[in-house]
Amino acid sequence: MATEGKQKNKLFWQLPLLIFLIVGTVLIIRQQQNMPYQHDQGSIFGTFYNVTYQCDKNMKAEIEAALQQVDGEFSMFNDTSTVARINRGEKPAESKMYKEVFQLAQTVHQETDGAFDITVAPLVNAWGFGFKHEQMPTRQQVDSLLRIRNQYDFSAIAKGYGSDVVARLLRNNGIENFMVEIGGEIVTQGVSEKRLPWKIGVTKPTDDSLSVSGELQTVLNVTDIAMATSGNYRNFYYKGGRKYAHTIDPKTGYPVQHSLLSATVLSKSCATADAYATSFMVMGIDRAKTVLEHHPELMAYFIYALPDGTNGVWFSTALKSKIAE
């Protein structure tokens, strides 16, 4: 009887605690549901950013301060950035941020057999896709530029890294639901305002240099992951009846000529996804699939041209569950 009394007494004291925990949980959930989503946008790295996040205060000032740090290291549009100074022959101190991205670029370079190359900028410029619009280069000029490897361009990784930096800022401030997008490079976490996974569209590749076509090839349900897309369907020109796309093969020095039109990569890191998406556009679909076999942590969605003029699609097995019905 004494034991039974002790158990009842214990339950008597536990019951208020249990009620308190239940009520507290309900209040927290209700508060989270009522908390507004902030929507910030602006320009950076020569493109635009959009950040949506659930928070009771606006963090645009903090977001832009973080983006300016990245801009100060890697922007090709900022004459005072670290990379711009290095390209002028100066020797500025290399920050932890600069070393981190440079090392990632070197790693992807090795993993893709040189398809990702941050020294390809002079060739991009020579073909008329960079910051200097020159005449089409001769074979001798291409060979000469292939020997020049002292000019860096982080454009194919900086936007993805910037998205990672903003996502890290939001997480460090306790924000659980957000989407960060810089020039099409995206990081998501949690849920959208509709309390559903974030839905991200993959644009259907058409010759659309003015970016007026918004037709989607597919929509992906993505959350707690990063996504980047690279394609040849917007930055190109025709000369002599031939199409020249902006993706330059670092080994040949010439624009790539293969069937892959668009490469979307999903990864935990947006900088990584950004770099591999660019690499796959250089490699083409078959070589890209080989790389993916050695990197199960990556998921990819490829759109390629078929001989009859229509488009074909290939995607990683793990990506199938993310395709919206």
CSV table of C-alpha atoms in Angstrom, one decimal:
chain,number,residue,atom,x,y,z
A,1,MET,CA,0.0,0.0,0.0
A,2,ALA,CA,2.9,2.4,0.8
A,3,THR,CA,4.4,1.7,-2.6
A,4,GLU,CA,1.1,2.4,-4.3
A,5,GLY,CA,0.8,5.6,-2.4
A,6,LYS,CA,4.2,6.7,-3.5
A,7,GLN,CA,3.4,6.0,-7.1
A,8,LYS,CA,0.2,8.1,-6.9
A,9,ASN,CA,2.1,10.9,-5.3
A,10,LYS,CA,4.7,10.8,-8.0
A,11,LEU,CA,2.1,10.9,-10.7
A,12,PHE,CA,0.4,13.8,-8.9
A,13,TRP,CA,3.6,15.9,-9.3
A,14,GLN,CA,4.4,14.7,-12.8
A,15,LEU,CA,0.9,15.6,-14.2
A,16,PRO,CA,1.3,19.4,-14.0
A,17,LEU,CA,4.8,19.1,-15.6
A,18,LEU,CA,3.3,17.1,-18.4
A,19,ILE,CA,0.5,19.6,-18.9
A,20,PHE,CA,3.0,22.4,-18.9
A,21,LEU,CA,5.1,20.7,-21.6
A,22,ILE,CA,2.1,20.1,-23.8
A,23,VAL,CA,0.8,23.6,-23.5
A,24,GLY,CA,4.3,25.0,-24.1
A,25,THR,CA,4.7,22.9,-27.2
A,26,VAL,CA,1.4,24.1,-28.6
A,27,LEU,CA,2.3,27.7,-27.9
A,28,ILE,CA,5.6,27.3,-29.6
A,29,ILE,CA,4.1,25.7,-32.7
A,30,ARG,CA,1.4,28.4,-32.8
A,31,GLN,CA,4.0,31.1,-32.5
A,32,GLN,CA,6.0,29.6,-35.3
A,33,GLN,CA,3.0,29.3,-37.6
A,34,ASN,CA,2.1,32.9,-37.0
A,35,MET,CA,5.7,34.2,-37.4
A,36,PRO,CA,5.9,36.1,-40.8
A,37,TYR,CA,8.1,35.3,-43.7
A,38,GLN,CA,10.5,38.1,-44.7
A,39,HIS,CA,11.3,38.7,-48.4
A,40,ASP,CA,14.5,40.5,-49.3
A,41,GLN,CA,16.1,41.1,-52.7
A,42,GLY,CA,18.8,43.2,-54.2
A,43,SER,CA,21.8,43.0,-56.6
A,44,ILE,CA,25.3,41.4,-56.0
A,45,PHE,CA,28.0,39.8,-58.2
A,46,GLY,CA,26.5,41.4,-61.3
A,47,THR,CA,23.2,39.5,-60.8
A,48,PHE,CA,20.2,39.5,-58.3
A,49,TYR,CA,19.5,37.8,-55.1
A,50,ASN,CA,16.3,36.8,-53.4
A,51,VAL,CA,16.0,35.6,-49.8
A,52,THR,CA,12.8,34.4,-48.2
A,53,TYR,CA,13.0,33.4,-44.5
A,54,GLN,CA,10.7,33.0,-41.5
A,55,CYS,CA,11.7,35.5,-38.8
A,56,ASP,CA,10.0,38.1,-36.6
A,57,LYS,CA,12.6,40.7,-37.7
A,58,ASN,CA,14.1,41.8,-41.1
A,59,MET,CA,17.7,40.8,-41.6
A,60,LYS,CA,18.4,42.5,-45.0
A,61,ALA,CA,21.2,44.6,-43.5
A,62,GLU,CA,23.0,41.5,-42.1
A,63,ILE,CA,22.4,39.6,-45.4
A,64,GLU,CA,23.9,42.4,-47.5
A,65,ALA,CA,26.9,42.7,-45.2
A,66,ALA,CA,27.6,39.0,-45.6
A,67,LEU,CA,27.2,39.2,-49.4
A,68,GLN,CA,29.6,42.2,-49.5
A,69,GLN,CA,32.2,40.1,-47.8
A,70,VAL,CA,32.0,37.5,-50.5
A,71,ASP,CA,31.9,40.3,-53.2
A,72,GLY,CA,35.1,41.7,-51.6
A,73,GLU,CA,36.9,38.4,-52.2
A,74,PHE,CA,35.6,37.1,-55.5
A,75,SER,CA,33.7,39.6,-57.6
A,76,MET,CA,34.9,40.3,-61.1
A,77,PHE,CA,32.8,43.5,-61.0
A,78,ASN,CA,34.7,44.9,-58.0
A,79,ASP,CA,38.1,46.4,-58.8
A,80,THR,CA,39.1,46.2,-55.2
A,81,SER,CA,38.2,42.5,-54.7
A,82,THR,CA,40.9,40.1,-53.8
A,83,VAL,CA,40.7,38.2,-57.1
A,84,ALA,CA,40.8,41.5,-59.1
A,85,ARG,CA,43.9,42.5,-57.2
A,86,ILE,CA,45.6,39.2,-57.8
A,87,ASN,CA,44.8,39.4,-61.5
A,88,ARG,CA,46.5,42.8,-61.6
A,89,GLY,CA,49.7,41.2,-60.2
A,90,GLU,CA,49.2,42.4,-56.6
A,91,LYS,CA,49.7,40.1,-53.7
A,92,PRO,CA,46.9,40.8,-51.2
A,93,ALA,CA,46.6,38.8,-48.0
A,94,GLU,CA,44.4,35.7,-48.6
A,95,SER,CA,41.5,35.4,-46.1
A,96,LYS,CA,40.1,32.2,-44.7
A,97,MET,CA,37.1,32.7,-47.0
A,98,TYR,CA,39.4,33.0,-50.1
A,99,LYS,CA,41.4,30.0,-49.2
A,100,GLU,CA,38.3,27.9,-48.6
A,101,VAL,CA,36.8,28.6,-52.0
A,102,PHE,CA,40.1,28.3,-53.8
A,103,GLN,CA,40.7,24.9,-52.2
A,104,LEU,CA,37.2,23.7,-53.2
A,105,ALA,CA,37.9,24.9,-56.8
A,106,GLN,CA,41.1,22.9,-56.9
A,107,THR,CA,39.3,19.8,-55.5
A,108,VAL,CA,36.6,20.0,-58.2
A,109,HIS,CA,39.2,20.6,-60.8
A,110,GLN,CA,40.9,17.4,-59.8
A,111,GLU,CA,37.7,15.4,-59.5
A,112,THR,CA,36.5,16.5,-63.0
A,113,ASP,CA,39.9,15.9,-64.8
A,114,GLY,CA,40.3,19.7,-65.3
A,115,ALA,CA,36.8,20.4,-66.6
A,116,PHE,CA,36.4,23.0,-63.8
A,117,ASP,CA,39.1,25.6,-64.2
A,118,ILE,CA,39.1,29.1,-62.5
A,119,THR,CA,41.9,30.2,-64.9
A,120,VAL,CA,39.7,30.0,-68.1
A,121,ALA,CA,38.7,33.7,-67.9
A,122,PRO,CA,41.0,34.9,-70.7
A,123,LEU,CA,39.5,32.3,-73.1
A,124,VAL,CA,36.0,33.2,-72.2
A,125,ASN,CA,36.8,36.9,-72.9
A,126,ALA,CA,38.5,36.0,-76.2
A,127,TRP,CA,35.4,34.2,-77.4
A,128,GLY,CA,33.2,37.2,-76.6
A,129,PHE,CA,31.5,35.9,-73.4
A,130,GLY,CA,33.3,37.8,-70.7
A,131,PHE,CA,34.0,41.3,-69.8
A,132,LYS,CA,35.9,42.1,-73.0
A,133,HIS,CA,34.1,41.5,-76.3
A,134,GLU,CA,36.8,40.8,-78.8
A,135,GLN,CA,36.9,39.3,-82.2
A,136,MET,CA,36.8,35.5,-82.5
A,137,PRO,CA,40.3,34.2,-81.6
A,138,THR,CA,42.6,32.5,-84.1
A,139,ARG,CA,44.0,29.0,-83.4
A,140,GLN,CA,47.3,30.7,-82.5
A,141,GLN,CA,45.6,33.0,-80.0
A,142,VAL,CA,43.8,30.1,-78.4
A,143,ASP,CA,47.1,28.2,-78.0
A,144,SER,CA,48.7,31.2,-76.5
A,145,LEU,CA,45.9,31.8,-74.0
A,146,LEU,CA,45.9,28.1,-73.1
A,147,ARG,CA,49.4,28.6,-71.8
A,148,ILE,CA,48.3,31.6,-69.6
A,149,ARG,CA,47.0,30.4,-66.2
A,150,ASN,CA,47.5,33.4,-64.0
A,151,GLN,CA,44.1,35.0,-64.3
A,152,TYR,CA,41.4,33.8,-61.9
A,153,ASP,CA,37.7,33.9,-62.4
A,154,PHE,CA,35.5,32.5,-59.6
A,155,SER,CA,32.2,33.3,-61.4
A,156,ALA,CA,31.3,29.6,-61.6
A,157,ILE,CA,31.5,29.1,-57.9
A,158,ALA,CA,31.1,32.5,-56.1
A,159,LYS,CA,27.3,32.8,-56.5
A,160,GLY,CA,26.8,29.3,-55.0
A,161,TYR,CA,29.3,30.1,-52.2
A,162,GLY,CA,27.4,33.4,-51.5
A,163,SER,CA,24.2,31.4,-51.1
A,164,ASP,CA,25.9,29.1,-48.6
A,165,VAL,CA,27.2,32.2,-46.6
A,166,VAL,CA,23.7,33.7,-46.4
A,167,ALA,CA,22.2,30.3,-45.4
A,168,ARG,CA,24.8,29.9,-42.7
A,169,LEU,CA,24.0,33.4,-41.4
A,170,LEU,CA,20.3,32.5,-41.2
A,171,ARG,CA,21.0,29.2,-39.4
A,172,ASN,CA,23.3,31.0,-36.9
A,173,ASN,CA,20.4,33.3,-36.1
A,174,GLY,CA,18.1,30.4,-35.3
A,175,ILE,CA,16.1,30.6,-38.6
A,176,GLU,CA,14.8,27.2,-39.6
A,177,ASN,CA,12.7,27.9,-42.7
A,178,PHE,CA,14.3,29.8,-45.6
A,179,MET,CA,15.3,29.9,-49.3
A,180,VAL,CA,18.3,31.7,-50.5
A,181,GLU,CA,18.8,32.4,-54.3
A,182,ILE,CA,21.6,34.2,-56.0
A,183,GLY,CA,21.5,34.2,-59.8
A,184,GLY,CA,19.8,30.8,-59.8
A,185,GLU,CA,22.0,29.2,-57.2
A,186,ILE,CA,19.8,28.1,-54.3
A,187,VAL,CA,19.9,26.8,-50.7
A,188,THR,CA,16.7,25.7,-49.0
A,189,GLN,CA,15.9,24.6,-45.5
A,190,GLY,CA,12.6,23.7,-43.7
A,191,VAL,CA,9.4,24.6,-45.4
A,192,SER,CA,7.8,27.4,-47.4
A,193,GLU,CA,5.1,29.8,-46.3
A,194,LYS,CA,2.6,27.1,-47.5
A,195,ARG,CA,4.1,24.7,-44.9
A,196,LEU,CA,5.3,22.5,-47.8
A,197,PRO,CA,8.8,21.6,-49.2
A,198,TRP,CA,10.3,24.4,-51.3
A,199,LYS,CA,9.4,23.9,-55.0
A,200,ILE,CA,12.2,24.9,-57.4
A,201,GLY,CA,11.7,25.0,-61.2
A,202,VAL,CA,14.2,23.8,-63.7
A,203,THR,CA,13.9,26.0,-66.8
A,204,LYS,CA,13.3,24.3,-70.2
A,205,PRO,CA,16.4,25.1,-72.3
A,206,THR,CA,15.5,27.1,-75.4
A,207,ASP,CA,17.5,29.7,-77.3
A,208,ASP,CA,16.6,32.5,-75.1
A,209,SER,CA,19.4,35.0,-74.8
A,210,LEU,CA,17.0,37.7,-73.5
A,211,SER,CA,15.8,35.4,-70.7
A,212,VAL,CA,12.1,36.1,-71.6
A,213,SER,CA,11.0,32.5,-71.7
A,214,GLY,CA,10.0,31.1,-68.3
A,215,GLU,CA,8.8,27.7,-69.4
A,216,LEU,CA,9.8,25.0,-67.0
A,217,GLN,CA,11.0,21.5,-67.8
A,218,THR,CA,10.2,20.2,-64.3
A,219,VAL,CA,9.6,21.2,-60.7
A,220,LEU,CA,11.6,19.7,-57.8
A,221,ASN,CA,10.5,19.4,-54.2
A,222,VAL,CA,13.6,20.3,-52.4
A,223,THR,CA,14.5,21.1,-48.8
A,224,ASP,CA,17.6,21.0,-46.6
A,225,ILE,CA,19.7,21.0,-49.7
A,226,ALA,CA,21.4,23.2,-52.3
A,227,MET,CA,20.8,23.4,-56.0
A,228,ALA,CA,22.6,25.0,-59.0
A,229,THR,CA,22.0,25.0,-62.7
A,230,SER,CA,24.3,25.7,-65.6
A,231,GLY,CA,23.3,25.8,-69.2
A,232,ASN,CA,24.2,27.0,-72.7
A,233,TYR,CA,20.8,28.2,-73.8
A,234,ARG,CA,21.0,31.9,-72.7
A,235,ASN,CA,24.6,33.0,-73.3
A,236,PHE,CA,25.5,32.3,-76.9
A,237,TYR,CA,25.8,33.8,-80.3
A,238,TYR,CA,25.7,32.8,-84.0
A,239,LYS,CA,28.5,33.5,-86.4
A,240,GLY,CA,29.0,32.1,-89.9
A,241,GLY,CA,25.9,30.0,-89.4
A,242,ARG,CA,27.4,28.3,-86.3
A,243,LYS,CA,26.3,28.5,-82.7
A,244,TYR,CA,28.9,29.4,-80.1
A,245,ALA,CA,28.0,28.7,-76.5
A,246,HIS,CA,29.6,30.4,-73.5
A,247,THR,CA,31.0,27.2,-71.9
A,248,ILE,CA,34.6,26.9,-72.8
A,249,ASP,CA,36.5,23.6,-72.6
A,250,PRO,CA,39.7,24.5,-70.6
A,251,LYS,CA,41.6,21.8,-72.4
A,252,THR,CA,40.9,22.7,-76.0
A,253,GLY,CA,40.2,26.4,-75.5
A,254,TYR,CA,37.1,26.2,-77.7
A,255,PRO,CA,33.4,26.4,-76.9
A,256,VAL,CA,32.0,22.9,-76.1
A,257,GLN,CA,30.2,21.0,-78.8
A,258,HIS,CA,28.0,18.3,-77.4
A,259,SER,CA,24.3,17.5,-76.7
A,260,LEU,CA,24.1,18.6,-73.0
A,261,LEU,CA,21.9,21.7,-72.8
A,262,SER,CA,21.4,22.1,-69.1
A,263,ALA,CA,22.9,20.6,-65.9
A,264,THR,CA,21.2,20.9,-62.5
A,265,VAL,CA,23.1,19.6,-59.5
A,266,LEU,CA,21.9,19.1,-55.9
A,267,SER,CA,24.4,18.9,-53.0
A,268,LYS,CA,24.7,19.9,-49.4
A,269,SER,CA,26.9,22.8,-50.5
A,270,CYS,CA,25.7,25.3,-53.1
A,271,ALA,CA,29.3,26.2,-54.0
A,272,THR,CA,29.9,22.5,-54.7
A,273,ALA,CA,26.7,22.2,-56.7
A,274,ASP,CA,27.6,25.4,-58.7
A,275,ALA,CA,31.1,24.1,-59.6
A,276,TYR,CA,29.9,20.6,-60.6
A,277,ALA,CA,27.1,22.0,-62.7
A,278,THR,CA,29.6,24.1,-64.7
A,279,SER,CA,32.0,21.1,-64.9
A,280,PHE,CA,29.2,18.8,-66.3
A,281,MET,CA,28.4,21.4,-69.0
A,282,VAL,CA,32.1,21.2,-70.1
A,283,MET,CA,32.2,17.4,-69.9
A,284,GLY,CA,29.0,16.4,-71.6
A,285,ILE,CA,26.5,13.9,-70.4
A,286,ASP,CA,28.5,10.7,-70.7
A,287,ARG,CA,31.6,11.9,-68.8
A,288,ALA,CA,29.3,13.7,-66.3
A,289,LYS,CA,27.6,10.3,-65.5
A,290,THR,CA,31.0,8.8,-64.9
A,291,VAL,CA,31.9,11.5,-62.3
A,292,LEU,CA,28.5,11.0,-60.6
A,293,GLU,CA,29.2,7.3,-60.2
A,294,HIS,CA,32.2,8.3,-57.9
A,295,HIS,CA,30.1,11.0,-56.1
A,296,PRO,CA,26.9,9.5,-54.7
A,297,GLU,CA,26.5,12.6,-52.5
A,298,LEU,CA,25.6,14.5,-55.7
A,299,MET,CA,22.3,14.3,-57.5
A,300,ALA,CA,21.9,15.6,-61.1
A,301,TYR,CA,19.2,16.4,-63.6
A,302,PHE,CA,20.4,16.7,-67.3
A,303,ILE,CA,18.5,18.0,-70.3
A,304,TYR,CA,20.1,17.2,-73.6
A,305,ALA,CA,19.4,17.5,-77.3
A,306,LEU,CA,18.2,14.5,-79.3
A,307,PRO,CA,19.0,14.0,-83.0
A,308,ASP,CA,15.4,14.8,-84.0
A,309,GLY,CA,15.6,18.2,-82.4
A,310,THR,CA,13.6,17.4,-79.3
A,311,ASN,CA,15.0,17.3,-75.7
A,312,GLY,CA,15.8,14.2,-73.6
A,313,VAL,CA,16.1,14.0,-69.8
A,314,TRP,CA,18.3,12.0,-67.5
A,315,PHE,CA,18.4,12.2,-63.8
A,316,SER,CA,20.0,10.5,-60.8
A,317,THR,CA,18.0,7.6,-59.3
A,318,ALA,CA,17.9,9.4,-55.9
A,319,LEU,CA,16.4,12.5,-57.6
A,320,LYS,CA,13.2,10.7,-58.7
A,321,SER,CA,11.5,11.1,-55.4
A,322,LYS,CA,12.0,14.9,-55.6
A,323,ILE,CA,10.3,15.4,-58.9
A,324,ALA,CA,6.9,17.1,-58.2
A,325,GLU,CA,3.9,15.4,-59.7
